Amino acid sequence: TGTKVMFIKNDRQQRYQNGTLGVVVDFDKDNMPIVEKLNGDKVIVLPDSWQIKSDDDKILAEVSQIPLRYAWAITIHKSQGMTLDAAEVDLTKGFGFGMGYVALSRVRSLAGLKVIGLNNQALQVAPFVVEENKRLIQKSNNAIDALNKYKKEQLEAKQKEVRLRMGGLEESLSDDELKAKESKKLEEKLPTAQVTLKLILEGKSLEEVAKVRDIQLRTIIDHLCDLLEKQNTGLIPNPSPKEKGTESSSLPLGEGGGRGLEYEILINLAGEIINPFIKKNKLTKAKINDIKEDMKNADKLKPIYDKYKNEHKLVGVSYEILKLIRVM
């Protein structure tokens, strides 16, 4: 109690942000600190998390802690990126170009800033920055000269094109352009596996979907596994029942019929990947069931992958194949 502290993360509820200062005034029944900010508001500070995610939104690493740091004093380097309510800045030992700028620009206003020392290096600008600034000014002037050569109608057409691409103002867009934009917005809101499903139902192969979405094929196969798993558990209801008289697909795993056209398309795509693997390794149904049983009893796929690659010498075994065996 009485400790000066600084928040080191932006709050989702916007009660504080990275750099907000305060004092610990008490602790709640769960022993979480209660911090009084400079404006008098009090906040119960709970642990928050920092995450590293992959391109397909899987959490690769995570750390959780109370987002506070002692704030009796910090170095200028530690202050980078923060927004401070108030600061007392000592630049008598400032070294290196730009340090003074970093320190002074942390504070919201001059009212919250007190400079208690300065040296002749603290506010110097690096020579290469001065030169780069001159180069950028020249490029800007060249761009103005180039734009002046276009007619007004040509510039407006270019501006409209950029505006549409950047998702900006919509006036003067045609009906077709508006529909295309709405379609893109809708697609962006869909979960990533559902975007993959939409492209599959349009008749694209998994390789084509990967190319269109500019992601790796193994990620698309992960989406396929996810979609099949949700179909099997009923999390994705299938609105298109199987037509009478249609023969079910003959696949070594799973059943290709009885769940509607959407399910058949997904199961057939999975079969195209997994059937050659099964034939090449002459896997029996019993052997496949052994692999499934091993996966039931394992927390991670790596030991299963190592077992069937090294001990059983299966040709072409991969994490994607194992995932498909698990869901089919």
PDB file of C-alpha atoms in Angstrom, residues 54-57 183-202 204-227:
ATOM      1  CA  SER A  54      -0.248 -18.006 -35.482  1.00  0.00           C
ATOM      2  CA  ASP A  55      -1.724 -16.835 -38.808  1.00  0.00           C
ATOM      3  CA  ASP A  56      -4.772 -19.070 -38.237  1.00  0.00           C
ATOM      4  CA  ASP A  57      -5.388 -17.563 -34.769  1.00  0.00           C
ATOM      5  CA  SER A 183     -19.976  -9.223 -49.872  1.00  0.00           C
ATOM      6  CA  LYS A 184     -16.361  -8.652 -48.858  1.00  0.00           C
ATOM      7  CA  LYS A 185     -17.446  -7.246 -45.462  1.00  0.00           C
ATOM      8  CA  LEU A 186     -19.637 -10.312 -44.856  1.00  0.00           C
ATOM      9  CA  GLU A 187     -16.776 -12.649 -45.758  1.00  0.00           C
ATOM     10  CA  GLU A 188     -14.414 -10.844 -43.389  1.00  0.00           C
ATOM     11  CA  LYS A 189     -16.859 -11.421 -40.509  1.00  0.00           C
ATOM     12  CA  LEU A 190     -17.052 -15.187 -41.133  1.00  0.00           C
ATOM     13  CA  PRO A 191     -14.868 -17.534 -39.068  1.00  0.00           C
ATOM     14  CA  THR A 192     -11.836 -18.536 -41.121  1.00  0.00           C
ATOM     15  CA  ALA A 193     -12.983 -22.173 -41.581  1.00  0.00           C
ATOM     16  CA  GLN A 194     -16.365 -20.930 -42.845  1.00  0.00           C
ATOM     17  CA  VAL A 195     -14.634 -18.796 -45.502  1.00  0.00           C
ATOM     18  CA  THR A 196     -12.827 -21.966 -46.612  1.00  0.00           C
ATOM     19  CA  LEU A 197     -16.157 -23.865 -46.688  1.00  0.00           C
ATOM     20  CA  LYS A 198     -17.737 -21.131 -48.823  1.00  0.00           C
ATOM     21  CA  LEU A 199     -14.952 -21.473 -51.426  1.00  0.00           C
ATOM     22  CA  ILE A 200     -15.142 -25.293 -51.354  1.00  0.00           C
ATOM     23  CA  LEU A 201     -18.898 -25.179 -52.017  1.00  0.00           C
ATOM     24  CA  GLU A 202     -18.166 -22.920 -55.000  1.00  0.00           C
ATOM     25  CA  LYS A 204     -12.691 -24.969 -55.702  1.00  0.00           C
ATOM     26  CA  SER A 205     -10.127 -27.651 -54.801  1.00  0.00           C
ATOM     27  CA  LEU A 206      -8.195 -27.409 -51.531  1.00  0.00           C
ATOM     28  CA  GLU A 207      -5.100 -26.267 -53.458  1.00  0.00           C
ATOM     29  CA  GLU A 208      -7.153 -23.535 -55.173  1.00  0.00           C
ATOM     30  CA  VAL A 209      -8.633 -22.411 -51.837  1.00  0.00           C
ATOM     31  CA  ALA A 210      -5.124 -22.177 -50.355  1.00  0.00           C
ATOM     32  CA  LYS A 211      -3.995 -20.073 -53.336  1.00  0.00           C
ATOM     33  CA  VAL A 212      -7.046 -17.758 -53.236  1.00  0.00           C
ATOM     34  CA  ARG A 213      -6.700 -17.224 -49.479  1.00  0.00           C
ATOM     35  CA  ASP A 214      -2.899 -16.983 -49.665  1.00  0.00           C
ATOM     36  CA  ILE A 215      -2.365 -19.456 -46.824  1.00  0.00           C
ATOM     37  CA  GLN A 216      -0.637 -22.828 -46.684  1.00  0.00           C
ATOM     38  CA  LEU A 217      -2.388 -26.034 -47.778  1.00  0.00           C
ATOM     39  CA  ARG A 218      -1.926 -27.601 -44.344  1.00  0.00           C
ATOM     40  CA  THR A 219      -3.932 -24.725 -42.819  1.00  0.00           C
ATOM     41  CA  ILE A 220      -6.761 -25.417 -45.290  1.00  0.00           C
ATOM     42  CA  ILE A 221      -6.631 -29.122 -44.290  1.00  0.00           C
ATOM     43  CA  ASP A 222      -6.918 -27.984 -40.643  1.00  0.00           C
ATOM     44  CA  HIS A 223     -10.068 -26.079 -41.666  1.00  0.00           C
ATOM     45  CA  LEU A 224     -11.381 -29.240 -43.365  1.00  0.00           C
ATOM     46  CA  CYS A 225     -10.793 -31.244 -40.160  1.00  0.00           C
ATOM     47  CA  ASP A 226     -12.557 -28.551 -38.133  1.00  0.00           C
ATOM     48  CA  LEU A 227     -15.551 -28.510 -40.493  1.00  0.00           C
TER      49      LEU A 227
END
